[in-house]
mmCIF file with all atom_site columns, C-alpha atoms in Angstrom:
data_model
loop_
_atom_site.group_PDB
_atom_site.id
_atom_site.type_symbol
_atom_site.label_atom_id
_atom_site.label_alt_id
_atom_site.label_comp_id
_atom_site.label_asym_id
_atom_site.label_entity_id
_atom_site.label_seq_id
_atom_site.pdbx_PDB_ins_code
_atom_site.Cartn_x
_atom_site.Cartn_y
_atom_site.Cartn_z
_atom_site.occupancy
_atom_site.B_iso_or_equiv
_atom_site.pdbx_formal_charge
_atom_site.auth_seq_id
_atom_site.auth_comp_id
_atom_site.auth_asym_id
_atom_site.auth_atom_id
_atom_site.pdbx_PDB_model_num
ATOM 1   C CA . ARG A 1 1   ? 114.725 107.394 89.960  1.00 68.00 ? 176 ARG A CA 1
ATOM 2   C CA . LYS A 1 2   ? 114.212 104.053 91.730  1.00 77.00 ? 177 LYS A CA 1
ATOM 3   C CA . GLU A 1 3   ? 117.240 101.762 91.874  1.00 89.00 ? 178 GLU A CA 1
ATOM 4   C CA . VAL A 1 4   ? 115.421 98.872  90.202  1.00 94.00 ? 179 VAL A CA 1
ATOM 5   C CA . GLU A 1 5   ? 112.284 99.408  88.154  1.00 95.00 ? 180 GLU A CA 1
ATOM 6   C CA . GLN A 1 6   ? 109.887 96.850  86.758  1.00 94.00 ? 181 GLN A CA 1
ATOM 7   C CA . ASP A 1 7   ? 106.546 96.922  84.996  1.00 87.00 ? 182 ASP A CA 1
ATOM 8   C CA . PRO A 1 8   ? 104.186 95.791  87.793  1.00 83.00 ? 183 PRO A CA 1
ATOM 9   C CA . GLY A 1 9   ? 101.746 94.139  85.395  1.00 86.00 ? 184 GLY A CA 1
ATOM 10  C CA . PRO A 1 10  ? 99.687  92.124  85.881  1.00 92.00 ? 185 PRO A CA 1
ATOM 11  C CA . PHE A 1 11  ? 100.425 90.096  82.809  1.00 95.00 ? 186 PHE A CA 1
ATOM 12  C CA . ASN A 1 12  ? 97.497  87.808  82.036  1.00 96.00 ? 187 ASN A CA 1
ATOM 13  C CA . VAL A 1 13  ? 98.431  85.217  79.416  1.00 97.00 ? 188 VAL A CA 1
ATOM 14  C CA . PRO A 1 14  ? 96.994  81.909  78.172  1.00 97.00 ? 189 PRO A CA 1
ATOM 15  C CA . GLU A 1 15  ? 98.805  78.642  78.678  1.00 98.00 ? 190 GLU A CA 1
ATOM 16  C CA . GLY A 1 16  ? 101.465 78.108  76.055  1.00 98.00 ? 191 GLY A CA 1
ATOM 17  C CA . ALA A 1 17  ? 102.096 81.809  75.505  1.00 98.00 ? 192 ALA A CA 1
ATOM 18  C CA . THR A 1 18  ? 105.506 83.453  75.504  1.00 98.00 ? 193 THR A CA 1
ATOM 19  C CA . VAL A 1 19  ? 105.861 86.354  77.914  1.00 97.00 ? 194 VAL A CA 1
ATOM 20  C CA . ALA A 1 20  ? 108.717 88.784  78.518  1.00 96.00 ? 195 ALA A CA 1
ATOM 21  C CA . PHE A 1 21  ? 109.485 90.883  81.574  1.00 95.00 ? 196 PHE A CA 1
ATOM 22  C CA . ASN A 1 22  ? 111.774 93.878  81.598  1.00 94.00 ? 197 ASN A CA 1
ATOM 23  C CA . CYS A 1 23  ? 113.731 95.575  84.334  1.00 95.00 ? 198 CYS A CA 1
ATOM 24  C CA . THR A 1 24  ? 116.024 98.609  84.464  1.00 96.00 ? 199 THR A CA 1
ATOM 25  C CA . TYR A 1 25  ? 118.568 99.505  87.113  1.00 94.00 ? 200 TYR A CA 1
ATOM 26  C CA . SER A 1 26  ? 120.029 102.892 87.929  1.00 92.00 ? 201 SER A CA 1
ATOM 27  C CA . ASN A 1 27  ? 123.575 102.144 89.112  1.00 88.00 ? 202 ASN A CA 1
ATOM 28  C CA . SER A 1 28  ? 125.749 101.470 86.083  1.00 88.00 ? 203 SER A CA 1
ATOM 29  C CA . ALA A 1 29  ? 128.431 99.864  88.253  1.00 85.00 ? 204 ALA A CA 1
ATOM 30  C CA . SER A 1 30  ? 126.106 97.130  89.556  1.00 85.00 ? 205 SER A CA 1
ATOM 31  C CA . GLN A 1 31  ? 127.765 93.766  89.417  1.00 81.00 ? 206 GLN A CA 1
ATOM 32  C CA . SER A 1 32  ? 125.320 90.936  89.956  1.00 87.00 ? 207 SER A CA 1
ATOM 33  C CA . PHE A 1 33  ? 121.804 90.399  88.673  1.00 92.00 ? 208 PHE A CA 1
ATOM 34  C CA . PHE A 1 34  ? 119.107 87.854  89.396  1.00 93.00 ? 209 PHE A CA 1
ATOM 35  C CA . TRP A 1 35  ? 115.513 86.947  88.814  1.00 95.00 ? 210 TRP A CA 1
ATOM 36  C CA . TYR A 1 36  ? 113.568 85.691  91.828  1.00 95.00 ? 211 TYR A CA 1
ATOM 37  C CA . ARG A 1 37  ? 110.109 84.158  91.869  1.00 96.00 ? 212 ARG A CA 1
ATOM 38  C CA . GLN A 1 38  ? 107.660 84.800  94.692  1.00 96.00 ? 213 GLN A CA 1
ATOM 39  C CA . ASP A 1 39  ? 104.369 83.010  95.143  1.00 96.00 ? 214 ASP A CA 1
ATOM 40  C CA . CYS A 1 40  ? 101.600 84.833  96.984  1.00 90.00 ? 215 CYS A CA 1
ATOM 41  C CA . ARG A 1 41  ? 102.892 85.957  100.415 1.00 79.00 ? 216 ARG A CA 1
ATOM 42  C CA . LYS A 1 42  ? 105.615 83.310  100.439 1.00 91.00 ? 217 LYS A CA 1
ATOM 43  C CA . GLU A 1 43  ? 109.359 83.787  100.437 1.00 94.00 ? 218 GLU A CA 1
ATOM 44  C CA . PRO A 1 44  ? 111.240 84.809  97.275  1.00 94.00 ? 219 PRO A CA 1
ATOM 45  C CA . LYS A 1 45  ? 113.148 81.974  95.630  1.00 93.00 ? 220 LYS A CA 1
ATOM 46  C CA . LEU A 1 46  ? 116.018 82.324  93.207  1.00 92.00 ? 221 LEU A CA 1
ATOM 47  C CA . LEU A 1 47  ? 114.868 81.568  89.668  1.00 94.00 ? 222 LEU A CA 1
ATOM 48  C CA . MET A 1 48  ? 118.119 82.266  87.867  1.00 93.00 ? 223 MET A CA 1
ATOM 49  C CA . SER A 1 49  ? 121.185 84.436  87.793  1.00 91.00 ? 224 SER A CA 1
ATOM 50  C CA . VAL A 1 50  ? 121.663 86.776  84.844  1.00 92.00 ? 225 VAL A CA 1
ATOM 51  C CA . TYR A 1 51  ? 124.980 86.817  83.028  1.00 84.00 ? 226 TYR A CA 1
ATOM 52  C CA . SER A 1 52  ? 126.306 89.217  80.424  1.00 83.00 ? 227 SER A CA 1
ATOM 53  C CA . SER A 1 53  ? 126.352 86.460  77.853  1.00 85.00 ? 228 SER A CA 1
ATOM 54  C CA . GLY A 1 54  ? 122.727 85.629  78.546  1.00 86.00 ? 229 GLY A CA 1
ATOM 55  C CA . ASN A 1 55  ? 121.645 82.325  79.983  1.00 91.00 ? 230 ASN A CA 1
ATOM 56  C CA . GLU A 1 56  ? 118.887 79.811  79.527  1.00 94.00 ? 231 GLU A CA 1
ATOM 57  C CA . ASP A 1 57  ? 117.309 77.291  81.870  1.00 94.00 ? 232 ASP A CA 1
ATOM 58  C CA . GLY A 1 58  ? 114.666 75.200  80.151  1.00 96.00 ? 233 GLY A CA 1
ATOM 59  C CA . ARG A 1 59  ? 111.792 77.494  79.192  1.00 97.00 ? 234 ARG A CA 1
ATOM 60  C CA . PHE A 1 60  ? 113.400 80.504  80.881  1.00 97.00 ? 235 PHE A CA 1
ATOM 61  C CA . THR A 1 61  ? 115.918 82.852  79.242  1.00 97.00 ? 236 THR A CA 1
ATOM 62  C CA . ALA A 1 62  ? 117.568 85.809  80.959  1.00 96.00 ? 237 ALA A CA 1
ATOM 63  C CA . GLN A 1 63  ? 119.430 88.603  79.211  1.00 95.00 ? 238 GLN A CA 1
ATOM 64  C CA . LEU A 1 64  ? 121.559 91.488  80.484  1.00 94.00 ? 239 LEU A CA 1
ATOM 65  C CA . ASN A 1 65  ? 122.311 94.640  78.531  1.00 93.00 ? 240 ASN A CA 1
ATOM 66  C CA . ARG A 1 66  ? 124.873 96.612  80.523  1.00 92.00 ? 241 ARG A CA 1
ATOM 67  C CA . ALA A 1 67  ? 124.963 99.521  78.091  1.00 92.00 ? 242 ALA A CA 1
ATOM 68  C CA . SER A 1 68  ? 121.235 100.106 78.523  1.00 93.00 ? 243 SER A CA 1
ATOM 69  C CA . GLN A 1 69  ? 121.178 98.943  82.165  1.00 94.00 ? 244 GLN A CA 1
ATOM 70  C CA . TYR A 1 70  ? 118.429 96.578  81.247  1.00 93.00 ? 245 TYR A CA 1
ATOM 71  C CA . ILE A 1 71  ? 117.587 93.015  82.283  1.00 95.00 ? 246 ILE A CA 1
ATOM 72  C CA . SER A 1 72  ? 114.976 90.767  80.754  1.00 96.00 ? 247 SER A CA 1
ATOM 73  C CA . LEU A 1 73  ? 113.308 87.449  81.457  1.00 97.00 ? 248 LEU A CA 1
ATOM 74  C CA . LEU A 1 74  ? 111.581 85.440  78.746  1.00 97.00 ? 249 LEU A CA 1
ATOM 75  C CA . ILE A 1 75  ? 109.245 82.571  79.581  1.00 98.00 ? 250 ILE A CA 1
ATOM 76  C CA . ARG A 1 76  ? 108.282 80.277  76.727  1.00 98.00 ? 251 ARG A CA 1
ATOM 77  C CA . ASP A 1 77  ? 105.351 77.843  76.653  1.00 98.00 ? 252 ASP A CA 1
ATOM 78  C CA . SER A 1 78  ? 103.829 79.273  79.850  1.00 98.00 ? 253 SER A CA 1
ATOM 79  C CA . LYS A 1 79  ? 102.394 76.833  82.357  1.00 98.00 ? 254 LYS A CA 1
ATOM 80  C CA . LEU A 1 80  ? 99.698  77.413  84.966  1.00 98.00 ? 255 LEU A CA 1
ATOM 81  C CA . SER A 1 81  ? 102.383 76.834  87.592  1.00 97.00 ? 256 SER A CA 1
ATOM 82  C CA . ASP A 1 82  ? 104.356 79.828  86.290  1.00 98.00 ? 257 ASP A CA 1
ATOM 83  C CA . SER A 1 83  ? 101.743 82.134  87.860  1.00 97.00 ? 258 SER A CA 1
ATOM 84  C CA . ALA A 1 84  ? 103.673 84.160  90.431  1.00 97.00 ? 259 ALA A CA 1
ATOM 85  C CA . THR A 1 85  ? 105.398 87.495  90.942  1.00 96.00 ? 260 THR A CA 1
ATOM 86  C CA . TYR A 1 86  ? 108.800 87.813  89.299  1.00 97.00 ? 261 TYR A CA 1
ATOM 87  C CA . LEU A 1 87  ? 111.299 90.034  91.082  1.00 96.00 ? 262 LEU A CA 1
ATOM 88  C CA . CYS A 1 88  ? 114.277 91.646  89.394  1.00 95.00 ? 263 CYS A CA 1
ATOM 89  C CA . VAL A 1 89  ? 117.220 91.842  91.806  1.00 93.00 ? 264 VAL A CA 1
ATOM 90  C CA . VAL A 1 90  ? 120.529 93.690  91.711  1.00 91.00 ? 265 VAL A CA 1
ATOM 91  C CA . ILE A 1 91  ? 123.555 93.766  94.002  1.00 87.00 ? 266 ILE A CA 1
ATOM 92  C CA . ALA A 1 92  ? 124.975 97.268  93.952  1.00 73.00 ? 267 ALA A CA 1
ATOM 93  C CA . PRO A 1 93  ? 128.737 97.791  93.939  1.00 70.00 ? 268 PRO A CA 1
ATOM 94  C CA . GLY A 1 94  ? 130.269 98.258  97.328  1.00 64.00 ? 269 GLY A CA 1
ATOM 95  C CA . GLY A 1 95  ? 127.234 96.748  98.965  1.00 58.00 ? 270 GLY A CA 1
ATOM 96  C CA . SER A 1 96  ? 127.389 93.654  101.062 1.00 56.00 ? 271 SER A CA 1
ATOM 97  C CA . GLN A 1 97  ? 126.528 90.508  99.216  1.00 55.00 ? 272 GLN A CA 1
ATOM 98  C CA . GLY A 1 98  ? 123.545 90.185  101.522 1.00 60.00 ? 273 GLY A CA 1
ATOM 99  C CA . ASN A 1 99  ? 122.168 93.520  100.374 1.00 76.00 ? 274 ASN A CA 1
ATOM 100 C CA . LEU A 1 100 ? 119.941 92.660  97.481  1.00 86.00 ? 275 LEU A CA 1
ATOM 101 C CA . ILE A 1 101 ? 118.024 95.484  95.844  1.00 90.00 ? 276 ILE A CA 1
ATOM 102 C CA . PHE A 1 102 ? 114.636 94.268  94.678  1.00 93.00 ? 277 PHE A CA 1
ATOM 103 C CA . GLY A 1 103 ? 112.262 95.697  92.151  1.00 94.00 ? 278 GLY A CA 1
ATOM 104 C CA . LYS A 1 104 ? 108.562 95.815  93.029  1.00 94.00 ? 279 LYS A CA 1
ATOM 105 C CA . GLY A 1 105 ? 107.948 92.697  91.002  1.00 95.00 ? 280 GLY A CA 1
ATOM 106 C CA . THR A 1 106 ? 105.874 91.825  87.948  1.00 95.00 ? 281 THR A CA 1
ATOM 107 C CA . LYS A 1 107 ? 102.807 89.704  88.512  1.00 95.00 ? 282 LYS A CA 1
ATOM 108 C CA . LEU A 1 108 ? 102.127 86.945  86.001  1.00 97.00 ? 283 LEU A CA 1
ATOM 109 C CA . SER A 1 109 ? 98.855  85.089  85.775  1.00 96.00 ? 284 SER A CA 1
ATOM 110 C CA . VAL A 1 110 ? 98.680  82.157  83.355  1.00 97.00 ? 285 VAL A CA 1
ATOM 111 C CA . LYS A 1 111 ? 95.140  81.129  82.470  1.00 96.00 ? 286 LYS A CA 1
ATOM 112 C CA . PRO A 1 112 ? 93.907  77.804  81.053  1.00 95.00 ? 287 PRO A CA 1
ATOM 113 C CA . ASP B 2 1   ? 118.455 69.602  106.162 1.00 64.00 ? 190 ASP B CA 1
ATOM 114 C CA . ALA B 2 2   ? 116.293 72.353  107.611 1.00 74.00 ? 191 ALA B CA 1
ATOM 115 C CA . GLY B 2 3   ? 116.251 75.538  105.639 1.00 93.00 ? 192 GLY B CA 1
ATOM 116 C CA . VAL B 2 4   ? 115.864 79.002  107.114 1.00 96.00 ? 193 VAL B CA 1
ATOM 117 C CA . THR B 2 5   ? 113.249 78.964  109.853 1.00 97.00 ? 194 THR B CA 1
ATOM 118 C CA . GLN B 2 6   ? 111.444 82.001  111.230 1.00 98.00 ? 195 GLN B CA 1
ATOM 119 C CA . SER B 2 7   ? 109.116 82.463  114.170 1.00 97.00 ? 196 SER B CA 1
ATOM 120 C CA . PRO B 2 8   ? 106.413 83.364  114.732 1.00 97.00 ? 197 PRO B CA 1
ATOM 121 C CA . THR B 2 9   ? 104.652 83.030  111.368 1.00 96.00 ? 198 THR B CA 1
ATOM 122 C CA . HIS B 2 10  ? 102.056 85.661  112.200 1.00 96.00 ? 199 HIS B CA 1
ATOM 123 C CA . LEU B 2 11  ? 101.899 88.387  114.809 1.00 96.00 ? 200 LEU B CA 1
ATOM 124 C CA . ILE B 2 12  ? 99.428  91.127  115.689 1.00 98.00 ? 201 ILE B CA 1
ATOM 125 C CA . LYS B 2 13  ? 100.564 94.136  117.712 1.00 98.00 ? 202 LYS B CA 1
ATOM 126 C CA . THR B 2 14  ? 99.249  97.593  118.480 1.00 97.00 ? 203 THR B CA 1
ATOM 127 C CA . ARG B 2 15  ? 100.912 100.936 117.847 1.00 97.00 ? 204 ARG B CA 1
ATOM 128 C CA . GLY B 2 16  ? 103.658 101.765 120.305 1.00 97.00 ? 205 GLY B CA 1
ATOM 129 C CA . GLN B 2 17  ? 104.385 98.172  121.255 1.00 98.00 ? 206 GLN B CA 1
ATOM 130 C CA . GLN B 2 18  ? 107.646 96.364  120.725 1.00 98.00 ? 207 GLN B CA 1
ATOM 131 C CA . VAL B 2 19  ? 108.171 93.129  118.788 1.00 98.00 ? 208 VAL B CA 1
ATOM 132 C CA . THR B 2 20  ? 110.917 90.515  118.467 1.00 98.00 ? 209 THR B CA 1
ATOM 133 C CA . LEU B 2 21  ? 111.173 88.240  115.449 1.00 98.00 ? 210 LEU B CA 1
ATOM 134 C CA . ARG B 2 22  ? 113.459 85.217  115.320 1.00 98.00 ? 211 ARG B CA 1
ATOM 135 C CA . CYS B 2 23  ? 115.436 83.469  112.615 1.00 98.00 ? 212 CYS B CA 1
ATOM 136 C CA . SER B 2 24  ? 117.533 80.317  112.446 1.00 98.00 ? 213 SER B CA 1
ATOM 137 C CA . PRO B 2 25  ? 119.784 80.160  109.400 1.00 96.00 ? 214 PRO B CA 1
ATOM 138 C CA . LYS B 2 26  ? 120.201 77.234  107.075 1.00 94.00 ? 215 LYS B CA 1
ATOM 139 C CA . SER B 2 27  ? 122.740 74.674  108.274 1.00 93.00 ? 216 SER B CA 1
ATOM 140 C CA . GLY B 2 28  ? 126.252 75.761  107.322 1.00 90.00 ? 217 GLY B CA 1
ATOM 141 C CA . HIS B 2 29  ? 125.310 79.432  106.951 1.00 92.00 ? 218 HIS B CA 1
ATOM 142 C CA . ASP B 2 30  ? 126.806 82.054  109.234 1.00 93.00 ? 219 ASP B CA 1
ATOM 143 C CA . THR B 2 31  ? 125.344 85.274  107.818 1.00 92.00 ? 220 THR B CA 1
ATOM 144 C CA . VAL B 2 32  ? 121.810 86.535  108.361 1.00 94.00 ? 221 VAL B CA 1
ATOM 145 C CA . SER B 2 33  ? 120.087 89.404  106.568 1.00 93.00 ? 222 SER B CA 1
ATOM 146 C CA . TRP B 2 34  ? 116.657 90.855  107.316 1.00 96.00 ? 223 TRP B CA 1
ATOM 147 C CA . TYR B 2 35  ? 114.221 92.312  104.808 1.00 96.00 ? 224 TYR B CA 1
ATOM 148 C CA . GLN B 2 36  ? 110.880 94.109  105.099 1.00 97.00 ? 225 GLN B CA 1
ATOM 149 C CA . GLN B 2 37  ? 108.268 93.533  102.397 1.00 96.00 ? 226 GLN B CA 1
ATOM 150 C CA . ALA B 2 38  ? 105.220 95.781  102.424 1.00 95.00 ? 227 ALA B CA 1
ATOM 151 C CA . LEU B 2 39  ? 102.167 94.723  100.446 1.00 92.00 ? 228 LEU B CA 1
ATOM 152 C CA . GLY B 2 40  ? 102.695 95.205  96.721  1.00 90.00 ? 229 GLY B CA 1
ATOM 153 C CA . GLN B 2 41  ? 106.381 96.058  97.117  1.00 93.00 ? 230 GLN B CA 1
ATOM 154 C CA . GLY B 2 42  ? 109.617 94.178  96.739  1.00 94.00 ? 231 GLY B CA 1
ATOM 155 C CA . PRO B 2 43  ? 111.614 93.268  99.850  1.00 94.00 ? 232 PRO B CA 1
ATOM 156 C CA . GLN B 2 44  ? 113.741 96.073  101.309 1.00 94.00 ? 233 GLN B CA 1
ATOM 157 C CA . PHE B 2 45  ? 117.045 95.404  103.040 1.00 92.00 ? 234 PHE B CA 1
ATOM 158 C CA . ILE B 2 46  ? 117.073 96.225  106.749 1.00 95.00 ? 235 ILE B CA 1
ATOM 159 C CA . PHE B 2 47  ? 120.485 94.968  107.919 1.00 93.00 ? 236 PHE B CA 1
ATOM 160 C CA . GLN B 2 48  ? 122.941 92.096  107.851 1.00 92.00 ? 237 GLN B CA 1
ATOM 161 C CA . TYR B 2 49  ? 124.633 90.259  110.706 1.00 94.00 ? 238 TYR B CA 1
ATOM 162 C CA . TYR B 2 50  ? 127.893 88.384  110.509 1.00 92.00 ? 239 TYR B CA 1
ATOM 163 C CA . GLU B 2 51  ? 130.125 87.275  113.373 1.00 93.00 ? 240 GLU B CA 1
ATOM 164 C CA . GLU B 2 52  ? 127.559 88.679  115.809 1.00 95.00 ? 241 GLU B CA 1
ATOM 165 C CA . GLU B 2 53  ? 127.925 92.213  114.491 1.00 95.00 ? 242 GLU B CA 1
ATOM 166 C CA . GLU B 2 54  ? 125.776 94.396  112.272 1.00 94.00 ? 243 GLU B CA 1
ATOM 167 C CA . ARG B 2 55  ? 127.801 94.682  109.072 1.00 90.00 ? 244 ARG B CA 1
ATOM 168 C CA . GLN B 2 56  ? 125.580 96.742  106.832 1.00 88.00 ? 245 GLN B CA 1
ATOM 169 C CA . ARG B 2 57  ? 122.339 98.618  107.253 1.00 90.00 ? 246 ARG B CA 1
ATOM 170 C CA . GLY B 2 58  ? 119.645 99.799  104.891 1.00 90.00 ? 247 GLY B CA 1
ATOM 171 C CA . ASN B 2 59  ? 117.583 102.951 105.198 1.00 91.00 ? 248 ASN B CA 1
ATOM 172 C CA . PHE B 2 60  ? 115.671 102.051 108.350 1.00 96.00 ? 249 PHE B CA 1
ATOM 173 C CA . PRO B 2 61  ? 115.384 104.065 111.590 1.00 97.00 ? 250 PRO B CA 1
ATOM 174 C CA . ASP B 2 62  ? 117.024 103.125 114.859 1.00 96.00 ? 251 ASP B CA 1
ATOM 175 C CA . ARG B 2 63  ? 113.720 101.636 116.040 1.00 98.00 ? 252 ARG B CA 1
ATOM 176 C CA . PHE B 2 64  ? 114.859 98.612  114.065 1.00 98.00 ? 253 PHE B CA 1
ATOM 177 C CA . SER B 2 65  ? 117.642 96.730  115.814 1.00 98.00 ? 254 SER B CA 1
ATOM 178 C CA . GLY B 2 66  ? 118.981 93.239  115.779 1.00 97.00 ? 255 GLY B CA 1
ATOM 179 C CA . HIS B 2 67  ? 121.220 90.691  117.301 1.00 97.00 ? 256 HIS B CA 1
ATOM 180 C CA . GLN B 2 68  ? 123.091 87.600  116.220 1.00 98.00 ? 257 GLN B CA 1
ATOM 181 C CA . PHE B 2 69  ? 123.924 84.801  118.634 1.00 97.00 ? 258 PHE B CA 1
ATOM 182 C CA . PRO B 2 70  ? 126.993 82.527  118.685 1.00 97.00 ? 259 PRO B CA 1
ATOM 183 C CA . ASN B 2 71  ? 124.943 79.756  117.013 1.00 96.00 ? 260 ASN B CA 1
ATOM 184 C CA . TYR B 2 72  ? 124.309 82.211  114.102 1.00 96.00 ? 261 TYR B CA 1
ATOM 185 C CA . SER B 2 73  ? 120.607 82.600  114.842 1.00 97.00 ? 262 SER B CA 1
ATOM 186 C CA . SER B 2 74  ? 119.304 86.143  114.829 1.00 98.00 ? 263 SER B CA 1
ATOM 187 C CA . GLU B 2 75  ? 116.610 88.397  116.204 1.00 98.00 ? 264 GLU B CA 1
ATOM 188 C CA . LEU B 2 76  ? 114.996 91.497  114.739 1.00 98.00 ? 265 LEU B CA 1
ATOM 189 C CA . ASN B 2 77  ? 113.555 93.961  117.250 1.00 98.00 ? 266 ASN B CA 1
ATOM 190 C CA . VAL B 2 78  ? 111.241 96.804  116.372 1.00 98.00 ? 267 VAL B CA 1
ATOM 191 C CA . ASN B 2 79  ? 110.356 99.390  119.013 1.00 97.00 ? 268 ASN B CA 1
ATOM 192 C CA . ALA B 2 80  ? 107.523 101.919 119.119 1.00 98.00 ? 269 ALA B CA 1
ATOM 193 C CA . LEU B 2 81  ? 105.603 100.167 116.361 1.00 98.00 ? 270 LEU B CA 1
ATOM 194 C CA . LEU B 2 82  ? 103.863 102.272 113.727 1.00 98.00 ? 271 LEU B CA 1
ATOM 195 C CA . LEU B 2 83  ? 101.004 101.279 111.446 1.00 97.00 ? 272 LEU B CA 1
ATOM 196 C CA . GLY B 2 84  ? 103.476 101.470 108.563 1.00 97.00 ? 273 GLY B CA 1
ATOM 197 C CA . ASP B 2 85  ? 105.566 98.703  110.081 1.00 98.00 ? 274 ASP B CA 1
ATOM 198 C CA . SER B 2 86  ? 102.901 96.208  109.026 1.00 98.00 ? 275 SER B CA 1
ATOM 199 C CA . ALA B 2 87  ? 104.666 93.955  106.546 1.00 97.00 ? 276 ALA B CA 1
ATOM 200 C CA . LEU B 2 88  ? 106.143 90.548  105.839 1.00 97.00 ? 277 LEU B CA 1
ATOM 201 C CA . TYR B 2 89  ? 109.548 90.321  107.514 1.00 98.00 ? 278 TYR B CA 1
ATOM 202 C CA . LEU B 2 90  ? 111.915 87.988  105.737 1.00 97.00 ? 279 LEU B CA 1
ATOM 203 C CA . CYS B 2 91  ? 115.134 86.523  107.034 1.00 96.00 ? 280 CYS B CA 1
ATOM 204 C CA . ALA B 2 92  ? 117.769 85.302  104.599 1.00 93.00 ? 281 ALA B CA 1
ATOM 205 C CA . SER B 2 93  ? 120.929 83.350  105.315 1.00 93.00 ? 282 SER B CA 1
ATOM 206 C CA . SER B 2 94  ? 124.103 82.738  103.366 1.00 89.00 ? 283 SER B CA 1
ATOM 207 C CA . PRO B 2 95  ? 127.640 81.501  103.946 1.00 86.00 ? 284 PRO B CA 1
ATOM 208 C CA . ASN B 2 96  ? 130.488 83.982  104.450 1.00 76.00 ? 285 ASN B CA 1
ATOM 209 C CA . ARG B 2 97  ? 128.400 87.063  103.602 1.00 74.00 ? 286 ARG B CA 1
ATOM 210 C CA . ARG B 2 98  ? 127.893 85.776  100.097 1.00 67.00 ? 287 ARG B CA 1
ATOM 211 C CA . ALA B 2 99  ? 124.563 86.056  98.314  1.00 66.00 ? 288 ALA B CA 1
ATOM 212 C CA . GLY B 2 100 ? 123.218 85.337  94.899  1.00 65.00 ? 289 GLY B CA 1
ATOM 213 C CA . GLU B 2 101 ? 122.851 81.615  94.441  1.00 65.00 ? 290 GLU B CA 1
ATOM 214 C CA . LYS B 2 102 ? 123.954 81.121  98.037  1.00 75.00 ? 291 LYS B CA 1
ATOM 215 C CA . LEU B 2 103 ? 121.173 83.208  99.634  1.00 83.00 ? 292 LEU B CA 1
ATOM 216 C CA . PHE B 2 104 ? 118.122 81.423  101.023 1.00 91.00 ? 293 PHE B CA 1
ATOM 217 C CA . PHE B 2 105 ? 115.004 83.036  102.474 1.00 94.00 ? 294 PHE B CA 1
ATOM 218 C CA . GLY B 2 106 ? 112.777 81.894  105.285 1.00 96.00 ? 295 GLY B CA 1
ATOM 219 C CA . SER B 2 107 ? 109.009 81.916  104.835 1.00 96.00 ? 296 SER B CA 1
ATOM 220 C CA . GLY B 2 108 ? 108.716 85.115  106.826 1.00 97.00 ? 297 GLY B CA 1
ATOM 221 C CA . THR B 2 109 ? 106.796 86.603  109.723 1.00 97.00 ? 298 THR B CA 1
ATOM 222 C CA . GLN B 2 110 ? 103.637 88.501  108.833 1.00 97.00 ? 299 GLN B CA 1
ATOM 223 C CA . LEU B 2 111 ? 103.385 91.441  111.245 1.00 98.00 ? 300 LEU B CA 1
ATOM 224 C CA . SER B 2 112 ? 100.168 93.405  111.539 1.00 97.00 ? 301 SER B CA 1
ATOM 225 C CA . VAL B 2 113 ? 100.163 96.625  113.552 1.00 98.00 ? 302 VAL B CA 1
ATOM 226 C CA . LEU B 2 114 ? 96.712  97.864  114.581 1.00 96.00 ? 303 LEU B CA 1
#
């Protein structure tokens, strides 16, 4: 089983749609969780951290379910500029803080 | 304030050659990590340097080596290149080996091995 698994997509949605991405992780003792955004062949950029209580940043909402080892990202009112690959990221316990474990990413394409 | 800078941006090599990639961390950062991202995959951790020493290593062979200099900049060396080494190589920096919100990536070096 891969350490971090994501649906690769692609997700093709119209502008204004709500889209949800899911991610599962294998190590139940993992401590820190993030969503990164990566535009085509550019560097990943932190979108948001994911907290147990859930957190929201504008149109973006992240949720963590430790019991199910499941992380989600919800994007409301999709914009054309949201088109990118969204990477689920975990820091495993005992690993250096620089050792991020990435999923393969989920590609989102928002159409006019 | 310059972010993480990497050079070169693109590189073409042939099998068996050796390559050196360079990274300058963001100002105020002393820790550098290297990642390999093959096409269609997420980045994979290669190793991390802090205080001029390799502190942690991912599942990469000894052909991959690195160095960190007193000014915190870093190099990634790959020997005996294979076709499978073709990838985007990303450098990330952070302060005091921290990550998460404190980790910043450079724009990467695209390596093609022919």
